[in-house]
PDB file of C-alpha atoms in Angstrom:
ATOM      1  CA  UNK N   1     183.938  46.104 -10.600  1.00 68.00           C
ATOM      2  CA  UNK N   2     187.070  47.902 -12.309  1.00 80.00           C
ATOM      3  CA  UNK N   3     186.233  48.641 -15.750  1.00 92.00           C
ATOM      4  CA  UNK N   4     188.206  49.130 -18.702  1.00 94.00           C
ATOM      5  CA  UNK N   5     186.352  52.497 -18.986  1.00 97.00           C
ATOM      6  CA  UNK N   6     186.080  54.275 -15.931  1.00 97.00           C
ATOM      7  CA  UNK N   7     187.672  57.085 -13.980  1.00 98.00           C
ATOM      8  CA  UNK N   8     188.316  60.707 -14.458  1.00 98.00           C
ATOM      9  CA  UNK N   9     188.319  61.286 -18.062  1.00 98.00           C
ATOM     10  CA  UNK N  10     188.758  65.231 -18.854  1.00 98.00           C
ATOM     11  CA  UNK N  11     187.064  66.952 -21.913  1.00 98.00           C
ATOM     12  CA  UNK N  12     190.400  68.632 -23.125  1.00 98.00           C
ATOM     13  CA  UNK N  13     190.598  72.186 -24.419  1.00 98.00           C
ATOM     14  CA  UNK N  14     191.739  72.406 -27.792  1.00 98.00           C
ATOM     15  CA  UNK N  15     195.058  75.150 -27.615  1.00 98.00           C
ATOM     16  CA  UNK N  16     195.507  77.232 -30.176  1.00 98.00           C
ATOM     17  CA  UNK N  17     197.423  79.815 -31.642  1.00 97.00           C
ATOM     18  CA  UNK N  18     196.797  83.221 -32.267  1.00 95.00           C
ATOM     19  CA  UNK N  19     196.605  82.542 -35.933  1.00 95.00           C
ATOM     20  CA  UNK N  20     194.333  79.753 -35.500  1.00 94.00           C
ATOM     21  CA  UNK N  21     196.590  76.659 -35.460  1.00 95.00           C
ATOM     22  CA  UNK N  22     196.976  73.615 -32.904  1.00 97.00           C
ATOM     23  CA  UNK N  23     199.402  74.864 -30.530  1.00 98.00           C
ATOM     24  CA  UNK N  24     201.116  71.154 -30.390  1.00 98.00           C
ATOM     25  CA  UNK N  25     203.331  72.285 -27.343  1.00 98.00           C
ATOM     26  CA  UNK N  26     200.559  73.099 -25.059  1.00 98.00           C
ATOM     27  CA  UNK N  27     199.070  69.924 -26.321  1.00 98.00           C
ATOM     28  CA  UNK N  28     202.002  68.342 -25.454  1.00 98.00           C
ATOM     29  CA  UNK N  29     201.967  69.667 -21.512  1.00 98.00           C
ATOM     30  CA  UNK N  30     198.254  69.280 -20.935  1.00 98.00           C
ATOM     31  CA  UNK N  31     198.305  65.756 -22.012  1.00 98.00           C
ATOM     32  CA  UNK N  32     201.260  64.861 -19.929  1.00 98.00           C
ATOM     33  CA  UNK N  33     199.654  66.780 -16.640  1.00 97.00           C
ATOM     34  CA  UNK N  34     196.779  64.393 -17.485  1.00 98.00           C
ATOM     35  CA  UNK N  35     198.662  61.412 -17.730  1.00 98.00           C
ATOM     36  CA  UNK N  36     200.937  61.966 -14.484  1.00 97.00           C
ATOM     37  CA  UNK N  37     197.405  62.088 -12.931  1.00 97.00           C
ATOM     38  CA  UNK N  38     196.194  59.503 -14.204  1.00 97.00           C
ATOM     39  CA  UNK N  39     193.283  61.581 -16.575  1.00 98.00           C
ATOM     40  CA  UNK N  40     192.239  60.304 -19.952  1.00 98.00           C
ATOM     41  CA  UNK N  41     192.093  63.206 -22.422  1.00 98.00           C
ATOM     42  CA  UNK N  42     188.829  63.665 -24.149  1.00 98.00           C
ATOM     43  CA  UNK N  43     189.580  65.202 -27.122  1.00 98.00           C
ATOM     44  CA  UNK N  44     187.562  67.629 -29.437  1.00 97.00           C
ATOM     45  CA  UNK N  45     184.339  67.327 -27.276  1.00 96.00           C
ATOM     46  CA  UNK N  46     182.035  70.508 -26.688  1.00 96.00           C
ATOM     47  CA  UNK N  47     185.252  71.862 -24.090  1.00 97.00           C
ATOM     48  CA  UNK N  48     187.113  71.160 -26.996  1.00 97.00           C
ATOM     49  CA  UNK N  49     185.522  73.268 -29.617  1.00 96.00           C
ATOM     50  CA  UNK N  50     184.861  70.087 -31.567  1.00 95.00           C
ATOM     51  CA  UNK N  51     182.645  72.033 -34.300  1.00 93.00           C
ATOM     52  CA  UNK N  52     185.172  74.173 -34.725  1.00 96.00           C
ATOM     53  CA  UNK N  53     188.222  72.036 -35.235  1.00 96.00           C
ATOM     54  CA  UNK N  54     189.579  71.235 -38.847  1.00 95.00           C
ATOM     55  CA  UNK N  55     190.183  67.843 -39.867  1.00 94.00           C
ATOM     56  CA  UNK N  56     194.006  68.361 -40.362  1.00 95.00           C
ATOM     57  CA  UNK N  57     194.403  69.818 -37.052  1.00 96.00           C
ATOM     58  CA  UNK N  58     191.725  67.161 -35.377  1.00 97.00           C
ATOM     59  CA  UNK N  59     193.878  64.331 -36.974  1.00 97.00           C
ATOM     60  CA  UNK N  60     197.391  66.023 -35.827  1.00 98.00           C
ATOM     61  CA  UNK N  61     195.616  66.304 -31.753  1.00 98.00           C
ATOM     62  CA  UNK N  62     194.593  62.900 -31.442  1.00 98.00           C
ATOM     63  CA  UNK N  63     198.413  61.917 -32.956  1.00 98.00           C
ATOM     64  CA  UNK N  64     199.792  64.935 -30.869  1.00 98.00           C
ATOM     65  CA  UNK N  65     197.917  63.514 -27.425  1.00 98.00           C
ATOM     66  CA  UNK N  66     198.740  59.577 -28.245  1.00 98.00           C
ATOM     67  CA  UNK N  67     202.161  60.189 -28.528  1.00 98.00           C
ATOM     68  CA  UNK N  68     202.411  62.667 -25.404  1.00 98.00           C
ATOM     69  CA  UNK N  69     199.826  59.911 -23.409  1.00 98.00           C
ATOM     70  CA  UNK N  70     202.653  57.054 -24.058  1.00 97.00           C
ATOM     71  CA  UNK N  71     199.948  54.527 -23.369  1.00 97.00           C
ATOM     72  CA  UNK N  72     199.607  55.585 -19.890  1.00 97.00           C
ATOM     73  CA  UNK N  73     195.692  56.538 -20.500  1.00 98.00           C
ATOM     74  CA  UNK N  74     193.556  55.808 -23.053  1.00 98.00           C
ATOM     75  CA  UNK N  75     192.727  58.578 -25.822  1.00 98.00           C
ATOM     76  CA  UNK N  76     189.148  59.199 -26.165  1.00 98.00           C
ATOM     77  CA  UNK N  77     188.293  61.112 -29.947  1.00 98.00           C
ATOM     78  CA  UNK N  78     185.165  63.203 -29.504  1.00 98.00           C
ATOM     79  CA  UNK N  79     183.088  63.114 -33.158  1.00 97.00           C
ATOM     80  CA  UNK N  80     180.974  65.680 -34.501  1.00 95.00           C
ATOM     81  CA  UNK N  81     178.906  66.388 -37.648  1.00 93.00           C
ATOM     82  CA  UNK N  82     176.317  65.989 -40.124  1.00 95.00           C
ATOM     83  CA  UNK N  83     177.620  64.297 -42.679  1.00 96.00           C
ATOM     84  CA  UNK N  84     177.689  60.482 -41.807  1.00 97.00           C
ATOM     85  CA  UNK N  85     180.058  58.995 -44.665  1.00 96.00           C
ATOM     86  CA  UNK N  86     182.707  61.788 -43.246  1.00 95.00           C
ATOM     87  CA  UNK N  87     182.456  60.739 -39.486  1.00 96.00           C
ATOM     88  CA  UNK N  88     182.933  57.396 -40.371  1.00 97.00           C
ATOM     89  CA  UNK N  89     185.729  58.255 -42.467  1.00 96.00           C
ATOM     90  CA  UNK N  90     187.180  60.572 -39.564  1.00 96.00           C
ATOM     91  CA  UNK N  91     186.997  58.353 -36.791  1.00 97.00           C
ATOM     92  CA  UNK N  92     188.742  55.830 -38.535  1.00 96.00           C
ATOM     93  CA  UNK N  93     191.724  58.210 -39.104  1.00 97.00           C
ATOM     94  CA  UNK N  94     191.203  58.980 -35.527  1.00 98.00           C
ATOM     95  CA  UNK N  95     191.481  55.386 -34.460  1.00 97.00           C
ATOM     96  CA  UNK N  96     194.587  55.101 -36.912  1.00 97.00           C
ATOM     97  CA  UNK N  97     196.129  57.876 -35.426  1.00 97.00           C
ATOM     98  CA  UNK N  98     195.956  56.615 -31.661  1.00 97.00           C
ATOM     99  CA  UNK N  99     192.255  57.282 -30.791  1.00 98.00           C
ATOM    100  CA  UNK N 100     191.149  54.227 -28.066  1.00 98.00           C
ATOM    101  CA  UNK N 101     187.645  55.121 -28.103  1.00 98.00           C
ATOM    102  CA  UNK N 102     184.888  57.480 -30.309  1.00 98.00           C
ATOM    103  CA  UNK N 103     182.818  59.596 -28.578  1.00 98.00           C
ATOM    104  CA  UNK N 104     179.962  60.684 -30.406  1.00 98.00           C
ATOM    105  CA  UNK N 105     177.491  63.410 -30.165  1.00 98.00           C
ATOM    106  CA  UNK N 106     173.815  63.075 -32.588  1.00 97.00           C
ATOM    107  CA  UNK N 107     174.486  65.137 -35.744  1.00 96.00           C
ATOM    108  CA  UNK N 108     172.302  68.224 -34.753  1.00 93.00           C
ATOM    109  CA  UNK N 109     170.493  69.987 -37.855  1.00 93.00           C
ATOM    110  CA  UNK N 110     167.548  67.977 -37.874  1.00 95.00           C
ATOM    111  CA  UNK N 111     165.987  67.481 -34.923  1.00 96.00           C
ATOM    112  CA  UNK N 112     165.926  63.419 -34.939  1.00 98.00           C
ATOM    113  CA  UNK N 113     163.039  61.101 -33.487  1.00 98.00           C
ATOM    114  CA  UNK N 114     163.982  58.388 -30.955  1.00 98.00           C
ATOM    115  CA  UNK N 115     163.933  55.790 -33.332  1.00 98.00           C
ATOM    116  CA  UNK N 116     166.556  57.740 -35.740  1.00 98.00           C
ATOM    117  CA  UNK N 117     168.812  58.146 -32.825  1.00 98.00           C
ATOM    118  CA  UNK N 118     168.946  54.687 -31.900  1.00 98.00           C
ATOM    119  CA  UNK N 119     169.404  53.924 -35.968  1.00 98.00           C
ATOM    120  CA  UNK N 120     172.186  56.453 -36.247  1.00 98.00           C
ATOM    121  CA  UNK N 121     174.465  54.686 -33.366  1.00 98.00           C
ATOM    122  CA  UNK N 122     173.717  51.631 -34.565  1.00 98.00           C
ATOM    123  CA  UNK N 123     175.112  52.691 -38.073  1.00 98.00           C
ATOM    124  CA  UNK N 124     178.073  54.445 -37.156  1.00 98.00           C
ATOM    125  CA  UNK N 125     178.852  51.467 -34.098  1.00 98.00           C
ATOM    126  CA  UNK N 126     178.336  48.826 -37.666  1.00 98.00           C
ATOM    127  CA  UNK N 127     180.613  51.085 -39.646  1.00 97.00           C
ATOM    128  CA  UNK N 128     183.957  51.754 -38.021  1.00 96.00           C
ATOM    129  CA  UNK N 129     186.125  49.025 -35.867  1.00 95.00           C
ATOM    130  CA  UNK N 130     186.724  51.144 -33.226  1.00 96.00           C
ATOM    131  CA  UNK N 131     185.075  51.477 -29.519  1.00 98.00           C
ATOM    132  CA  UNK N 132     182.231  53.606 -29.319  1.00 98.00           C
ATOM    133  CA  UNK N 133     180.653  55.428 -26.540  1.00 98.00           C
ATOM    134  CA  UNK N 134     177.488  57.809 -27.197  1.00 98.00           C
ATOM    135  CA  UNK N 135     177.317  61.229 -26.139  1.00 98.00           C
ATOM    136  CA  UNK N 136     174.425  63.055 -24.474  1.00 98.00           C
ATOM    137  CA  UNK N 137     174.171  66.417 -24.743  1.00 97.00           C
ATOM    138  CA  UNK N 138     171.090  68.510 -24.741  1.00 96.00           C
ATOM    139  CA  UNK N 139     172.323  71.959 -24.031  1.00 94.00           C
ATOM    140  CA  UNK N 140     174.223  72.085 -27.790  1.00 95.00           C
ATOM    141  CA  UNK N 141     172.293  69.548 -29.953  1.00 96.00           C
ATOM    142  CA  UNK N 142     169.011  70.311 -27.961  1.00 96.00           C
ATOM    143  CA  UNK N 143     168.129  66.800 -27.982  1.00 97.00           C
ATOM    144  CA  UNK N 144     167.832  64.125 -25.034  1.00 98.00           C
ATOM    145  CA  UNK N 145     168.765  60.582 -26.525  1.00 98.00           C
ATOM    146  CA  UNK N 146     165.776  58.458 -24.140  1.00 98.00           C
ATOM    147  CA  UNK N 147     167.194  56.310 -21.610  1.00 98.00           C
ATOM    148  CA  UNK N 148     165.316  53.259 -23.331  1.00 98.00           C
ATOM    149  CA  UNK N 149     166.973  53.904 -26.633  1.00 98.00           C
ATOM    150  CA  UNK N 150     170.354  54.465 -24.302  1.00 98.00           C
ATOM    151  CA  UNK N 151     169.558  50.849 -22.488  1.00 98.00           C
ATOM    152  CA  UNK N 152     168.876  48.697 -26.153  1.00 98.00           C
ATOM    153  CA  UNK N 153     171.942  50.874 -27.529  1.00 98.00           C
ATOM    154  CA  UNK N 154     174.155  48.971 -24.390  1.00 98.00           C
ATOM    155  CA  UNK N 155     173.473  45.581 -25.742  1.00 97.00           C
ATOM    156  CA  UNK N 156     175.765  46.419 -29.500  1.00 98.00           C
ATOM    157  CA  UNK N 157     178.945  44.984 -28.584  1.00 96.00           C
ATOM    158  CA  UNK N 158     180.766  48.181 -30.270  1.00 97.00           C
ATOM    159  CA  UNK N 159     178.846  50.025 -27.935  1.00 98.00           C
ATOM    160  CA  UNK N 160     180.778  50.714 -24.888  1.00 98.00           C
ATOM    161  CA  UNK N 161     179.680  53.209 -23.161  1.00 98.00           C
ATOM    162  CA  UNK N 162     177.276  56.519 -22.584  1.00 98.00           C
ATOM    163  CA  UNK N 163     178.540  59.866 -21.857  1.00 98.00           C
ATOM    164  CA  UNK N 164     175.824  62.028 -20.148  1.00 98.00           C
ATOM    165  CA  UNK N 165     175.994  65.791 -19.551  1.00 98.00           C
ATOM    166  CA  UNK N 166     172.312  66.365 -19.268  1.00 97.00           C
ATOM    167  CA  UNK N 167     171.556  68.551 -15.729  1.00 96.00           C
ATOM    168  CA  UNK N 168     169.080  66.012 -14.710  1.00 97.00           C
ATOM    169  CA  UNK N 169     170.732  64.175 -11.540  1.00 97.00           C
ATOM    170  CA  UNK N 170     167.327  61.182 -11.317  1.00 98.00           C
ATOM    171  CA  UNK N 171     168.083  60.816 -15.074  1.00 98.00           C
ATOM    172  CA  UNK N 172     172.067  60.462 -14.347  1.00 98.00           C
ATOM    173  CA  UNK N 173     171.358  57.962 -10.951  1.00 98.00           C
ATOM    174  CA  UNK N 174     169.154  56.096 -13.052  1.00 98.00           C
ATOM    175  CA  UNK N 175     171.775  55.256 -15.982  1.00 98.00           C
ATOM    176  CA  UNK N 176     174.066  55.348 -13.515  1.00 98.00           C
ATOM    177  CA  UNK N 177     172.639  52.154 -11.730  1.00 97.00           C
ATOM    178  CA  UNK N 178     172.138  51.086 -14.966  1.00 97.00           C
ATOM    179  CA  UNK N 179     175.157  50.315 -16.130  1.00 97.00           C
ATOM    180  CA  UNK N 180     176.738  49.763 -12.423  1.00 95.00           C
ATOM    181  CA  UNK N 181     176.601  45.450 -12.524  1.00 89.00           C
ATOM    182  CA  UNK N 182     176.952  45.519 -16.266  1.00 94.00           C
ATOM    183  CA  UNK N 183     180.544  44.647 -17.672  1.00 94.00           C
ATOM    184  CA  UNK N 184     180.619  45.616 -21.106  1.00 95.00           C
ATOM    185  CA  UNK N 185     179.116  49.042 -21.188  1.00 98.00           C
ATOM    186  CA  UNK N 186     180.629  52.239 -19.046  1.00 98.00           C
ATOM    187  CA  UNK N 187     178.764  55.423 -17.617  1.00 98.00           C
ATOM    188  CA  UNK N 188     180.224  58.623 -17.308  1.00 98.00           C
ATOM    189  CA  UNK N 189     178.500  61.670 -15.849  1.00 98.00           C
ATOM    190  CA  UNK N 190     178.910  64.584 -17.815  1.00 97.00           C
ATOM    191  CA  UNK N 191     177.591  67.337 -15.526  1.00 97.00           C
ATOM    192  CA  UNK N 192     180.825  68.245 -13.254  1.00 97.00           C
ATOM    193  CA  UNK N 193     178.408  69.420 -10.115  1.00 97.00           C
ATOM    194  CA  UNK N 194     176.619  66.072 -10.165  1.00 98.00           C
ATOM    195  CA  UNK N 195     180.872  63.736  -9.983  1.00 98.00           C
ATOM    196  CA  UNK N 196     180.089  62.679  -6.118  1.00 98.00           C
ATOM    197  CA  UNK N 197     176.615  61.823  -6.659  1.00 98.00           C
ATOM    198  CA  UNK N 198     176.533  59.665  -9.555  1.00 98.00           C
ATOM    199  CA  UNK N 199     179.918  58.127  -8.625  1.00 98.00           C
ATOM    200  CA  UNK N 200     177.921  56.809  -5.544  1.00 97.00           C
ATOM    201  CA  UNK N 201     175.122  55.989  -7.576  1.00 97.00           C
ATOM    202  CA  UNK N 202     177.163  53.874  -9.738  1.00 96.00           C
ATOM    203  CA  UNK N 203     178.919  55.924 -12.154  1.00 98.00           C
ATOM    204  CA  UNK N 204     181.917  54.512 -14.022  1.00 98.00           C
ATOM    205  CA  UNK N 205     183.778  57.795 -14.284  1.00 98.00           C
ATOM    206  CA  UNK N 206     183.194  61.671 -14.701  1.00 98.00           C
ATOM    207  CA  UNK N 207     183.955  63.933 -17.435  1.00 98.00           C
ATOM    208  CA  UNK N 208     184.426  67.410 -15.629  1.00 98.00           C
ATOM    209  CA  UNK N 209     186.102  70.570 -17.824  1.00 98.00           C
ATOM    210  CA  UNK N 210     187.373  71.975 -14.579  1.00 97.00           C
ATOM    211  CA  UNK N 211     189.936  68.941 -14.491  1.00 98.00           C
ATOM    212  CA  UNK N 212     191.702  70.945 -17.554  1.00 98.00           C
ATOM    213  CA  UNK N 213     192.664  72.866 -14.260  1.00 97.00           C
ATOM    214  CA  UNK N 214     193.066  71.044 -11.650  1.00 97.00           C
ATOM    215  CA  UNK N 215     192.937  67.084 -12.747  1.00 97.00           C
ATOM    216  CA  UNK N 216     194.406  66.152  -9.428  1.00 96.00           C
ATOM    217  CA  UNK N 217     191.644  67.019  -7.639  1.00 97.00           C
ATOM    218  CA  UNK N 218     189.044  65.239  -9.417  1.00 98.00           C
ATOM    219  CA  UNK N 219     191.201  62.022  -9.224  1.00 98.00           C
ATOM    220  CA  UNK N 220     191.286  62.487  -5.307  1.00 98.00           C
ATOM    221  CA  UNK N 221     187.259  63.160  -5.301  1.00 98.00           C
ATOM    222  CA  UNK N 222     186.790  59.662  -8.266  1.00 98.00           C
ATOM    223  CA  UNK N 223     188.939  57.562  -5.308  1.00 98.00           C
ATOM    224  CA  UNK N 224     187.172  59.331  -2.654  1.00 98.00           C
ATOM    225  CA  UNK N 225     184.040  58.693  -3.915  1.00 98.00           C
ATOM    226  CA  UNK N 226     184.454  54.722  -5.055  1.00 96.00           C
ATOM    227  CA  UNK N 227     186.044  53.783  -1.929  1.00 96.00           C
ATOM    228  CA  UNK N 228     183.142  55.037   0.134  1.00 96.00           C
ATOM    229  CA  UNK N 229     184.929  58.132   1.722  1.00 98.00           C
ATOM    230  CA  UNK N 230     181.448  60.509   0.972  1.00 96.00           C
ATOM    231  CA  UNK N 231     182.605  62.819   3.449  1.00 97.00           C
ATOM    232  CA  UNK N 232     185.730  63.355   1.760  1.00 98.00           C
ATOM    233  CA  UNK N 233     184.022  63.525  -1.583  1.00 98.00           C
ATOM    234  CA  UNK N 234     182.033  66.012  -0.840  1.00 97.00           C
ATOM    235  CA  UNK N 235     184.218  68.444   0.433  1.00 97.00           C
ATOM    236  CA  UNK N 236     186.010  68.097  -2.733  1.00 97.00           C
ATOM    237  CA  UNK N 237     182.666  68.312  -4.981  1.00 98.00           C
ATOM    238  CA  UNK N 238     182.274  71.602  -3.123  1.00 97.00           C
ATOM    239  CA  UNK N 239     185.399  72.745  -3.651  1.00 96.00           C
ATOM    240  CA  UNK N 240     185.406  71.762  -7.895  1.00 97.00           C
ATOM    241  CA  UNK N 241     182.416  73.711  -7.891  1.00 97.00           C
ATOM    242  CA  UNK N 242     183.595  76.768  -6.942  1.00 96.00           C
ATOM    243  CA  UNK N 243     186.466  76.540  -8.713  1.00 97.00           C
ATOM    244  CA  UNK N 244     183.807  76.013 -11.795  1.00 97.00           C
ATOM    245  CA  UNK N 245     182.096  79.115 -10.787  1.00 97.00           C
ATOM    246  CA  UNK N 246     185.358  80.743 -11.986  1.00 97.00           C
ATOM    247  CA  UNK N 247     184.829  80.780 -15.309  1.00 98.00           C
ATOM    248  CA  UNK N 248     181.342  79.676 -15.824  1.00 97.00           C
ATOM    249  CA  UNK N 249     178.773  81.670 -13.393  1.00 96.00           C
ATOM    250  CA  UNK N 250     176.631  85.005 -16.053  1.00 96.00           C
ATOM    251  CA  UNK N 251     178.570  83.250 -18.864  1.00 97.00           C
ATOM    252  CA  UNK N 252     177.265  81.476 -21.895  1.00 97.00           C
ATOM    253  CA  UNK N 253     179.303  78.636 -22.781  1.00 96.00           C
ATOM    254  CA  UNK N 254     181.509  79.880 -25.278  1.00 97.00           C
ATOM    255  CA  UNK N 255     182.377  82.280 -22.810  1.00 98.00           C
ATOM    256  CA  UNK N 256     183.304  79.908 -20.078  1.00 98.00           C
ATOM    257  CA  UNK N 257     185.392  78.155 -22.435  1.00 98.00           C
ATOM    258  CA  UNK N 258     187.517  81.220 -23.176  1.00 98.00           C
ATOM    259  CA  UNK N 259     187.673  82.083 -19.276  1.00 98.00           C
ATOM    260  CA  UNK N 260     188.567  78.161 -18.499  1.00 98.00           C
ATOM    261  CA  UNK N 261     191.590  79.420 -21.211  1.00 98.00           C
ATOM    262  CA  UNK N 262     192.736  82.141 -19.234  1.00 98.00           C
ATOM    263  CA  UNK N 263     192.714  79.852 -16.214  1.00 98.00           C
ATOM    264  CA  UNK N 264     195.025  77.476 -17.907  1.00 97.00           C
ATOM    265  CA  UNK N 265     197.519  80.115 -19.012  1.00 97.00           C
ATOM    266  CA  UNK N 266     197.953  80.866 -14.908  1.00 96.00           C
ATOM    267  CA  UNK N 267     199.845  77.271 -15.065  1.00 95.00           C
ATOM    268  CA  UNK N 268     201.201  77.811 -18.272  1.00 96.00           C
ATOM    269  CA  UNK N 269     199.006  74.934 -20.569  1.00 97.00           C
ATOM    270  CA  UNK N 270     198.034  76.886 -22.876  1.00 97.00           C
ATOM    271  CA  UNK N 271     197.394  80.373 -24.225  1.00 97.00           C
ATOM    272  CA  UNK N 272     193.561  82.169 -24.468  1.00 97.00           C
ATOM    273  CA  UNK N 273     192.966  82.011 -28.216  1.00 98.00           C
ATOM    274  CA  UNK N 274     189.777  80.535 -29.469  1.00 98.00           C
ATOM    275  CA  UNK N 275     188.835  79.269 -32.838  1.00 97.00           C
ATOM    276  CA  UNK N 276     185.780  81.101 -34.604  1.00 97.00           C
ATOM    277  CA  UNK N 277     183.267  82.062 -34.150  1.00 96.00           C
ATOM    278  CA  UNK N 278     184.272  82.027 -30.612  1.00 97.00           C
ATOM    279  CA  UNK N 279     186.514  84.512 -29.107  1.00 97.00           C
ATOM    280  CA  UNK N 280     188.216  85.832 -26.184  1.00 97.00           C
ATOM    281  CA  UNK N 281     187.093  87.798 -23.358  1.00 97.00           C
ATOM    282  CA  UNK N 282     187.917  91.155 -23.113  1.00 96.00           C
ATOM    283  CA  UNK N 283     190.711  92.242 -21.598  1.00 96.00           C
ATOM    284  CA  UNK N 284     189.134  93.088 -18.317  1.00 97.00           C
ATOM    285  CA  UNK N 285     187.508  89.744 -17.657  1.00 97.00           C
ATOM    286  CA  UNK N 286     190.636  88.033 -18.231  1.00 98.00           C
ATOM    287  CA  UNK N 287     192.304  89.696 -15.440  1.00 97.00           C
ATOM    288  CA  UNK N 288     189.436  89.350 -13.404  1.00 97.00           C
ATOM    289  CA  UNK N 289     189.369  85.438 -13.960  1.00 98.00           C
ATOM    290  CA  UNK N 290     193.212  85.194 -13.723  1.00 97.00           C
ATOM    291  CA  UNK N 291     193.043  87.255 -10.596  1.00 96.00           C
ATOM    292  CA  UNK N 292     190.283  84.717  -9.306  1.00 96.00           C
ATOM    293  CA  UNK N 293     192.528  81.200 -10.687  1.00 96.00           C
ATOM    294  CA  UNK N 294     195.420  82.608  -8.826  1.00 95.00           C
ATOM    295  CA  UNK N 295     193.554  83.145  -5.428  1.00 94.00           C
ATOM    296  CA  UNK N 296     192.440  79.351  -5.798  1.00 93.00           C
ATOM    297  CA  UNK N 297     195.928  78.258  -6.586  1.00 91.00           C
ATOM    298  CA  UNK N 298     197.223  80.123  -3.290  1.00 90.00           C
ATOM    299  CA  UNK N 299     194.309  78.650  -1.344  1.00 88.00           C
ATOM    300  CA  UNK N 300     195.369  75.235  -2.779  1.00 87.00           C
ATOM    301  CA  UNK N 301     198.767  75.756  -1.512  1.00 84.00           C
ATOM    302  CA  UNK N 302     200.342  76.118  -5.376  1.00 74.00           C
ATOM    303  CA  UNK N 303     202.584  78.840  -5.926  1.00 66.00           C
ATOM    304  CA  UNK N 304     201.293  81.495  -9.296  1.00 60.00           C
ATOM    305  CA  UNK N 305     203.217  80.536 -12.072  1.00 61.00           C
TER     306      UNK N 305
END
């Protein structure tokens, strides 16, 4: 069963300038390598630097990547924050401004009891008009939204959808399966290493931050995968993990952001600025990790840019 929301859906980086601002023309070129592949943008999610984004230049992405996308993929609007009457308030600019679906993390200074999870999606789904899909993500808010809070959650019909990046694989089979036979709600696995596994499990789509790199690969694993070629599949799940060891093995995850950067400027998407109170790497990492990107591009039969 096709759904509306399904297939490779990449958490975009968010390019910048040295001086801090959207760099719209790299924008501009990683949104159309997306959409030639056939790879929604996710937008301002943790890849993104979504904390760190301002308003002005969140508002002038999503308009930036709708306009680039030209309707060939949806835009998905990652939303972030502690402030409730503000998110609403953003995501309705960001639904004005070309955004096709919200995706939204739990605001993350309190730490929040099941019960006040469940509340705050059902809020936030009751206050905007636009499609919302929640967003698990224990590693930055350091909370696990329960899968029976996740499974009442599917049944709002603003509600489309759960985004899961928690590095449990039983806990990403088992939502998985649970959305595979239902029509109105999507699941996307969030943990890259786990595509193959929960695509086969029943997994609508896969949200890997390697696909900023190499997007065409992770749509040839997604077909590989739902058309029952597991062999195939897992050669390329190998192969997107290594290429994820590139910038993320002894790194924290600022750090592999920065590195996935420097990867991206080997094509030319985008230069390796990062918005406080992230930076770059130092000068010697970046060559080493450029030195690395090329050797994969060469092995991949893609001449250095």
């Amino acid at each position: 069963m096709k759904k509306k929301y399904s297939g490779v859906v990449v958490p975009m980086v968010t390019p910048v300038t040295h001086q801090g601002h959207l760099d719209v023309a790299s924008v501009e070129r990683i949104v159309e390598l997306f959409s030639v592949n056939g790879v929604a943008p996710l937008l301002m999610g943790t890849t993104g630097e979504g904390n760190s984004v301002s308003r002005s230049d969140g508002l002038l992405m999503v308009e930036t990547a709708a306009r680039a996308a030209k309707g060939r993929v949806l835009i998905y609007a990652g939303l972030t924050g502690n402030c409730f009457s503000e998110q609403c308030a953003q995501a309705e600019a960001y639904s004005r401004a070309g955004a096709d679906v919200i995706v939204a993390t739990l605001p993350t200074y309190y730490a929040l009891t099941p019960a006040q999870m469940e509340n705050y999606y059902k809020m936030l789904a009751d206050s905007i008009n636009t499609p919302l899909m929640m967003y698990n993500i224990l590693a930055t808010t350091h909370m696990s939204i329960p899968e029976d809070v996740v499974q009442r959650l599917a049944d709002h019909p603003r509600i489309v959808g759960l985004k899961d990046s928690e590095r449990d694989a039983d806990r990403l089979c088992r939502l998985a399966a649970f959305a595979r036979d239902r029509a109105d709600f999507a699941f996307f696995c969030g943990c890259a290493a786990f595509s193959a596994l929960t695509l086969k499990a029943g997994a609508d789509g896969i949200v890997p931050s390697s696909g900023n790199f190499v997007p065409d690969i992770y749509m040839q694993l997604y077909h590989a995968a739902v058309t029952g070629d597991n062999e195939k599949a897992q050669r390329l799940q190998t192969l997107t993990n290594t290429i994820g060891e590139i910038y993320q093995k002894g790194r924290t995850l600022g750090e592999s952001l920065a590195a996935l950067k420097v990867m991206m400027q080997t094509k030319r998407l985008c230069q390796p600025w990062m918005l406080p109170p992230l930076s770059r790497l130092d000068e010697g990492e970046e060559r080493s990790v450029t030195y690395q990107a090329n050797l994969i591009l060469s092995t991949l039969g893609i001449k250095p840019f």
